[in-house]
Short mmCIF file of C-alpha atoms in Angstrom, two decimals:
data_model
loop_
_atom_site.label_atom_id
_atom_site.label_comp_id
_atom_site.label_asym_id
_atom_site.label_seq_id
_atom_site.Cartn_x
_atom_site.Cartn_y
_atom_site.Cartn_z
CA MET A 24 6.36 2.63 10.50
CA SER A 25 3.23 3.58 8.37
CA LEU A 26 2.31 2.55 4.83
CA SER A 27 0.54 5.05 2.67
CA ILE A 28 -1.62 4.12 -0.40
CA GLY A 29 -2.92 6.78 -2.75
CA ILE A 30 -6.37 5.82 -4.36
CA VAL A 31 -6.91 7.12 -8.09
CA GLY A 32 -9.34 6.54 -10.78
CA LEU A 33 -11.86 8.10 -13.10
CA PRO A 34 -14.93 9.83 -11.55
CA ASN A 35 -17.73 7.62 -10.50
CA VAL A 36 -15.85 4.29 -10.44
CA GLY A 37 -16.24 3.80 -6.74
CA LYS A 38 -13.17 5.42 -5.29
CA SER A 39 -14.69 7.25 -2.58
CA THR A 40 -17.01 4.39 -1.75
CA LEU A 41 -13.99 2.21 -1.51
CA PHE A 42 -12.41 4.84 0.89
CA ASN A 43 -15.42 5.10 2.86
CA ALA A 44 -15.65 1.20 3.20
CA LEU A 45 -11.73 1.02 4.23
CA THR A 46 -11.87 3.89 6.80
CA ASN A 47 -15.66 4.07 7.66
CA LYS A 48 -14.99 7.91 7.45
CA LYS A 49 -17.97 8.97 5.47
CA VAL A 50 -16.84 11.48 2.95
CA GLU A 51 -19.22 12.36 0.38
CA ALA A 52 -19.59 9.75 -2.51
CA SER A 53 -22.42 11.54 -4.63
CA ASN A 54 -23.53 10.72 -8.24
CA TYR A 55 -21.57 13.13 -10.24
CA PRO A 56 -18.01 13.78 -11.24
CA PHE A 57 -15.62 15.81 -8.92
CA CYS A 58 -17.70 15.36 -5.77
CA THR A 59 -14.42 14.76 -3.94
CA ILE A 60 -12.85 18.44 -3.98
CA ASP A 61 -10.33 17.81 -1.07
CA SER A 62 -8.05 14.89 -0.59
CA ASN A 63 -9.30 12.63 2.15
CA VAL A 64 -6.81 10.75 4.35
CA GLY A 65 -7.91 7.93 6.52
CA VAL A 66 -5.89 5.62 8.82
CA VAL A 67 -6.91 2.01 8.87
CA LYS A 68 -6.15 -0.82 11.21
CA VAL A 69 -4.28 -3.68 9.49
CA PRO A 70 -6.31 -6.91 9.96
CA ASP A 71 -4.17 -9.60 11.61
CA GLU A 72 -5.57 -12.65 13.29
CA ARG A 73 -2.22 -13.44 14.79
CA LEU A 74 -2.39 -10.37 16.87
CA LYS A 75 -5.63 -11.46 18.63
CA LYS A 76 -4.20 -15.03 19.15
CA LEU A 77 -1.09 -13.78 20.74
CA ALA A 78 -3.40 -11.60 23.01
CA ILE A 79 -5.18 -14.61 24.18
CA ILE A 80 -2.12 -16.11 25.45
CA SER A 81 -0.38 -13.02 26.95
CA LYS A 82 -3.59 -11.35 28.26
CA PRO A 83 -2.18 -7.86 27.81
CA LYS A 84 -3.81 -4.57 29.04
CA LYS A 85 -3.71 -3.19 25.48
CA ILE A 86 -3.67 -4.68 21.90
CA ILE A 87 -2.15 -2.49 19.30
CA PRO A 88 -2.40 -3.32 15.64
CA THR A 89 -0.29 -1.78 12.67
CA TYR A 90 -1.92 0.86 10.49
CA ILE A 91 -2.15 1.68 6.74
CA GLU A 92 -2.90 5.03 5.55
CA PHE A 93 -5.17 5.61 2.45
CA VAL A 94 -5.32 8.89 0.56
CA ASP A 95 -8.41 9.45 -1.79
CA ILE A 96 -8.12 12.15 -4.35
CA ALA A 97 -10.53 13.80 -6.85
CA GLY A 98 -11.39 11.76 -9.86
CA LEU A 99 -9.01 12.12 -12.76
CA VAL A 100 -10.15 12.46 -16.36
CA LYS A 101 -8.38 12.50 -19.75
CA GLY A 102 -6.29 15.51 -20.03
CA ALA A 103 -5.83 15.84 -16.24
CA SER A 104 -2.03 16.28 -16.69
CA LYS A 105 -2.78 19.37 -18.63
CA GLY A 106 -5.37 20.82 -16.23
CA GLU A 107 -8.62 19.16 -17.37
CA GLY A 108 -11.22 18.43 -14.42
CA LEU A 109 -9.98 18.79 -10.86
CA GLY A 110 -7.78 15.69 -10.47
CA ASN A 111 -4.42 17.30 -11.74
CA GLN A 112 -4.21 19.57 -8.60
CA PHE A 113 -4.40 16.69 -6.30
CA LEU A 114 -1.67 14.35 -7.81
CA SER A 115 0.81 16.05 -5.36
CA HIS A 116 -1.11 14.36 -2.56
CA ILE A 117 -0.15 10.80 -3.81
CA ARG A 118 3.60 11.83 -4.63
CA GLU A 119 4.37 10.94 -1.14
CA CYS A 120 2.47 7.70 -1.04
CA ASP A 121 4.36 4.33 -1.09
CA ALA A 122 2.07 2.84 -3.66
CA ILE A 123 -1.09 3.67 -5.74
CA CYS A 124 -4.50 1.77 -5.65
CA GLU A 125 -6.20 2.13 -9.07
CA VAL A 126 -10.06 1.57 -8.88
CA VAL A 127 -11.47 0.54 -12.33
CA ARG A 128 -15.18 0.34 -12.80
CA GLU A 129 -16.61 -2.89 -14.33
CA PHE A 130 -20.08 -2.68 -12.96
CA LYS A 131 -22.98 -1.39 -15.07
CA ASP A 132 -25.55 0.81 -13.51
CA ASP A 133 -27.67 3.17 -15.61
CA ASN A 134 -28.20 5.32 -12.57
CA ILE A 135 -24.52 6.12 -12.15
CA ILE A 136 -23.14 8.08 -15.07
CA HIS A 137 -19.70 7.19 -16.50
CA VAL A 138 -17.61 10.05 -17.36
CA ASN A 139 -16.91 8.72 -20.85
CA GLY A 140 -20.50 7.34 -21.50
CA ARG A 141 -19.61 3.62 -21.52
CA ILE A 142 -18.08 0.76 -19.41
CA ASP A 143 -14.62 -0.20 -20.67
CA PRO A 144 -12.19 -1.22 -18.01
CA GLU A 145 -9.18 -1.56 -20.16
CA CYS A 146 -9.83 1.86 -21.68
CA ASP A 147 -10.41 3.47 -18.25
CA ARG A 148 -7.15 1.81 -17.02
CA GLU A 149 -5.19 3.13 -19.87
CA THR A 150 -6.74 6.60 -19.34
CA ILE A 151 -5.42 6.83 -15.74
CA ASN A 152 -2.23 5.26 -16.41
CA PHE A 153 -1.43 7.51 -19.45
CA GLU A 154 -2.32 10.71 -17.27
CA LEU A 155 0.11 9.57 -14.57
CA ILE A 156 2.72 9.08 -17.41
CA PHE A 157 2.07 12.42 -18.86
CA ALA A 158 2.41 14.07 -15.44
CA ASP A 159 5.81 12.37 -14.92
CA LEU A 160 6.97 13.24 -18.29
CA SER A 161 6.18 17.00 -17.53
CA THR A 162 8.31 16.46 -14.37
CA ILE A 163 11.29 14.84 -16.18
CA GLU A 164 11.21 17.36 -18.93
CA LYS A 165 11.60 20.39 -16.59
CA LYS A 166 14.26 18.64 -14.63
CA LEU A 167 16.15 17.72 -17.69
CA ASP A 168 16.06 21.27 -19.03
CA LYS A 169 17.76 22.40 -15.82
CA VAL A 170 20.15 19.61 -15.39
CA ALA A 171 21.34 19.93 -19.17
CA ARG A 172 22.53 23.37 -18.27
CA GLU A 173 24.34 22.28 -15.20
CA THR A 174 26.23 19.71 -17.06
CA LYS A 175 28.39 22.21 -18.82
CA SER A 176 30.46 22.41 -15.71
CA GLY A 177 31.63 18.90 -16.35
CA ASP A 178 30.08 17.52 -13.07
CA LYS A 179 30.14 13.89 -13.21
CA ALA A 180 27.11 13.53 -10.94
CA LYS A 181 25.01 15.89 -13.10
CA ILE A 182 25.93 14.23 -16.30
CA ALA A 183 25.07 10.82 -14.86
CA LEU A 184 21.64 12.33 -13.73
CA LYS A 185 21.28 13.78 -17.21
CA GLY A 186 21.62 10.26 -18.64
CA LEU A 187 19.10 8.92 -16.30
CA LEU A 188 16.63 11.68 -17.08
CA GLU A 189 17.02 11.01 -20.78
CA LYS A 190 16.45 7.40 -20.37
CA LEU A 191 13.24 8.06 -18.30
CA LYS A 192 12.01 10.54 -20.98
CA ILE A 193 12.34 7.88 -23.78
CA GLN A 194 10.54 5.39 -21.53
CA LEU A 195 7.64 7.71 -20.85
CA GLU A 196 7.25 9.00 -24.42
CA ALA A 197 6.78 5.20 -25.35
CA GLY A 198 3.89 5.22 -22.90
CA LYS A 199 5.55 3.08 -20.51
CA ALA A 200 5.64 3.62 -16.73
CA ALA A 201 8.95 4.20 -15.04
CA ARG A 202 8.73 1.13 -12.80
CA GLU A 203 9.10 -1.13 -15.83
CA LEU A 204 12.57 0.56 -16.55
CA GLU A 205 15.55 -1.64 -15.72
CA LEU A 206 18.00 0.61 -13.55
CA ILE A 207 21.20 0.03 -11.97
CA ASP A 208 21.55 0.46 -8.00
CA ASP A 209 22.70 4.22 -8.31
CA GLU A 210 19.92 5.01 -10.65
CA LYS A 211 17.45 3.48 -8.28
CA LYS A 212 18.68 5.69 -5.56
CA GLU A 213 18.63 8.89 -7.66
CA ILE A 214 15.17 8.11 -9.00
CA LYS A 215 13.77 8.31 -5.38
CA ASN A 216 14.42 12.05 -5.39
CA LEU A 217 12.32 12.77 -8.51
CA GLY A 218 9.02 12.36 -6.98
CA LEU A 219 7.59 10.26 -9.97
CA LEU A 220 4.13 8.59 -9.95
CA THR A 221 4.64 5.86 -12.23
CA ILE A 222 7.77 4.47 -10.34
CA LYS A 223 5.47 3.67 -7.45
CA PRO A 224 4.09 -0.02 -7.29
CA ILE A 225 0.33 -0.14 -8.44
CA ILE A 226 -2.51 -2.45 -7.52
CA TYR A 227 -5.67 -2.40 -9.53
CA VAL A 228 -9.12 -2.90 -7.93
CA LEU A 229 -11.78 -4.03 -10.32
CA ASN A 230 -15.06 -2.87 -8.93
CA VAL A 231 -17.83 -5.33 -9.82
CA LYS A 232 -21.37 -6.34 -8.91
CA GLU A 233 -22.47 -9.66 -7.59
CA GLU A 234 -23.33 -11.15 -11.02
CA SER A 235 -20.65 -12.10 -13.38
CA PHE A 236 -17.83 -9.90 -14.34
CA LEU A 237 -15.32 -9.70 -17.20
CA ALA A 238 -12.45 -12.10 -16.47
CA THR A 239 -10.08 -10.51 -19.07
CA PRO A 240 -8.53 -7.88 -16.97
CA LEU A 241 -7.60 -10.57 -14.30
CA GLN A 242 -5.80 -12.45 -17.18
CA VAL A 243 -3.70 -9.50 -18.43
CA TRP A 244 -3.43 -6.99 -15.50
CA GLN A 245 -0.58 -7.74 -12.90
CA ASN A 246 -1.53 -7.10 -9.25
CA CYS A 247 -5.37 -7.14 -9.72
CA ILE A 248 -8.15 -8.02 -7.27
CA VAL A 249 -11.90 -8.24 -7.75
CA ILE A 250 -14.01 -6.36 -5.13
CA ASN A 251 -17.68 -5.47 -4.99
CA VAL A 252 -17.06 -2.10 -3.42
CA LYS A 253 -20.61 -1.29 -2.42
CA THR A 254 -21.03 -4.57 -0.65
CA GLU A 255 -17.81 -4.01 1.22
CA GLU A 256 -18.98 -0.58 2.27
CA GLU A 257 -22.16 -2.38 3.68
CA ILE A 258 -19.88 -4.96 5.48
CA SER A 259 -17.70 -2.30 6.90
CA SER A 260 -20.64 -0.48 8.57
CA LEU A 261 -21.38 -3.61 10.61
CA SER A 262 -19.93 -4.53 13.99
CA GLU A 263 -16.90 -6.97 13.93
CA ALA A 264 -19.25 -10.00 14.90
CA GLU A 265 -21.86 -9.08 12.27
CA GLN A 266 -18.93 -8.51 9.73
CA ALA A 267 -17.60 -12.14 10.36
CA GLU A 268 -21.18 -13.64 10.11
CA TYR A 269 -21.97 -11.71 6.94
CA ILE A 270 -18.74 -12.64 5.19
CA LYS A 271 -19.46 -16.39 6.20
CA GLU A 272 -23.00 -16.07 4.52
CA LEU A 273 -21.56 -14.68 1.43
CA GLY A 274 -19.17 -17.76 1.23
CA LEU A 275 -15.98 -15.72 1.62
CA VAL A 276 -12.88 -16.57 3.72
CA GLN A 277 -12.26 -12.88 4.24
CA SER A 278 -13.61 -9.47 3.22
CA GLY A 279 -12.37 -7.91 0.14
CA LEU A 280 -10.84 -4.94 2.04
CA ASP A 281 -8.87 -7.34 4.18
CA LYS A 282 -7.56 -8.99 1.05
CA LEU A 283 -6.69 -5.41 -0.47
CA ILE A 284 -4.69 -4.56 2.55
CA GLN A 285 -2.85 -7.86 2.43
CA GLU A 286 -1.99 -7.38 -1.14
CA CYS A 287 -0.69 -3.96 -0.71
CA TYR A 288 1.65 -5.40 2.08
CA LYS A 289 2.75 -8.03 -0.35
CA LEU A 290 3.20 -5.47 -3.23
CA LEU A 291 5.57 -3.41 -1.20
CA GLY A 292 7.29 -6.28 0.52
CA TRP A 293 6.40 -5.27 3.97
CA ILE A 294 6.06 -7.86 6.95
CA THR A 295 4.81 -7.93 10.53
CA PHE A 296 6.59 -8.92 13.65
CA PHE A 297 5.16 -8.75 17.20
CA THR A 298 6.07 -7.89 20.73
CA THR A 299 3.81 -9.44 23.53
CA GLY A 300 3.43 -9.24 27.21
CA SER A 301 1.25 -8.23 30.05
CA ASP A 302 1.33 -4.50 29.26
CA GLU A 303 0.52 -4.79 25.51
CA THR A 304 0.57 -7.09 22.57
CA ARG A 305 1.66 -5.07 19.38
CA ALA A 306 2.21 -5.53 15.64
CA TRP A 307 4.98 -3.65 13.98
CA THR A 308 5.71 -3.24 10.31
CA VAL A 309 9.06 -3.45 8.66
CA GLN A 310 10.56 -3.94 5.10
CA ASN A 311 11.35 -7.36 4.16
CA ASN A 312 15.05 -8.29 4.80
CA THR A 313 15.22 -5.83 7.82
CA LYS A 314 17.96 -6.75 10.29
CA ALA A 315 17.10 -7.05 14.06
CA PRO A 316 18.87 -3.75 15.03
CA GLN A 317 16.90 -1.73 12.47
CA ALA A 318 13.59 -3.58 13.47
CA ALA A 319 14.27 -2.69 17.10
CA GLY A 320 14.66 0.86 15.84
CA ILE A 321 11.06 0.89 14.70
CA ILE A 322 10.04 0.67 18.38
CA HIS A 323 12.44 3.44 19.49
CA THR A 324 15.13 5.04 17.47
CA ASP A 325 17.70 4.79 20.21
CA PHE A 326 17.26 0.82 20.24
CA THR A 327 19.23 0.46 17.00
CA LYS A 328 22.52 1.93 18.34
CA GLY A 329 22.01 0.15 21.77
CA PHE A 330 20.93 -3.26 20.41
CA ILE A 331 22.62 -6.05 22.03
CA ARG A 332 20.65 -9.20 20.88
CA ALA A 333 17.09 -10.36 20.16
CA GLU A 334 15.08 -13.09 21.61
CA VAL A 335 12.93 -14.49 18.86
CA ILE A 336 10.22 -17.08 18.47
CA ASN A 337 7.56 -17.76 15.67
CA TRP A 338 4.21 -16.75 16.84
CA GLN A 339 2.70 -20.20 16.13
CA LYS A 340 5.45 -21.78 18.47
CA PHE A 341 4.68 -19.12 20.91
CA ILE A 342 1.05 -20.10 21.12
CA GLU A 343 1.67 -23.87 21.03
CA ALA A 344 4.08 -23.24 24.16
CA GLY A 345 1.26 -21.38 25.82
CA GLY A 346 3.48 -18.31 26.48
CA GLU A 347 7.05 -17.12 27.08
CA SER A 348 7.88 -18.94 30.23
CA ARG A 349 7.05 -22.38 28.68
CA ALA A 350 8.68 -21.62 25.38
CA ARG A 351 11.88 -20.79 27.36
CA GLU A 352 11.65 -24.07 29.15
CA LEU A 353 11.25 -25.90 25.72
CA GLY A 354 14.27 -24.04 24.24
CA TRP A 355 12.10 -22.56 21.59
CA ILE A 356 13.16 -19.02 21.87
CA LYS A 357 16.31 -18.29 19.85
CA ILE A 358 19.00 -15.95 20.67
CA GLU A 359 19.69 -13.79 17.47
CA GLY A 360 22.55 -11.09 16.88
CA LYS A 361 22.86 -8.11 14.81
CA GLU A 362 22.76 -9.95 11.41
CA TYR A 363 19.63 -11.78 12.00
CA ILE A 364 16.80 -10.96 9.41
CA ILE A 365 13.48 -10.29 10.98
CA GLN A 366 10.81 -12.82 9.58
CA ASP A 367 7.09 -12.29 8.98
CA GLY A 368 5.38 -13.60 12.29
CA ASP A 369 8.34 -13.29 14.57
CA VAL A 370 7.63 -12.52 18.27
CA CYS A 371 10.53 -10.36 19.39
CA ASN A 372 12.05 -9.30 22.78
CA PHE A 373 15.07 -6.87 22.00
CA LEU A 374 17.78 -6.47 24.58
CA ILE A 375 19.13 -2.88 24.59
CA ASN A 376 22.06 -1.24 26.30
CA ASN A 377 20.73 1.94 27.73
#
């Protein structure tokens, strides 16, 4: 199960540099607006030390991490929702993404022009967020016009949809994202079909230099992390061993990119479980509160229907035991049924009726 994050922001804020750092896929990142003229998609390995530690015990032939997909689109500018710049035509590329990563520039560099001529993180953030709101408002108005005609038949479902669209229209016209609107369960299901941008969870990356940065955004923005994107690109170009040494020299526990990926997982409520053996040690991604049969279905769709039971042990207990055989002797492997909810860090063996 893959997770997809769309990267947005004004031109020259570090979006493509962040994308390069994340994927090590060297797309152009030149010093002028609109240098990214096609959407770029990169698949990134999700860092997880637990996977390596499990592999030390199981000694598998293969180690397979889980992955996250990042989509980089052209820089958006004020008026993008009405056709200004090149960004508007690429918004469709992030409609299918699970979440949005908005890069906001805080760093000052006279050699890198700012599209608005000044460094103002709060203003830049508002510009992008309003363009996403305006794009959604256009979508809602078109849909509402059509549904309003369809309600004349008295169709209850269409009438309910019209009410939802009107509620969304009021919210967006007030300059507020759709994600901030309180919805009942039926409305939450219906809104998924509308392809709205502002319903998606959002995380902010404040792009800074090594020296001091403005603390204000961190105090008022939810889901915001600070990253020196240029330094992260330098780190990502090194070997894994060199990366670890460089990160240690910088006095960091982990790279900013690793932190970003982990925060994206938290934002969307995704967790990781593992399977391990002599053939492979593998990480799998599921939504939080996923039951065992559905988790088994991530491995193979037939496993959900044929699910009998799951043998489960926490990854730390698996390592403490030194492997599956000893864990069984100690009685640490639990037998769980169809109602068991998978926990982050579970090591699972699913028994399936073929």
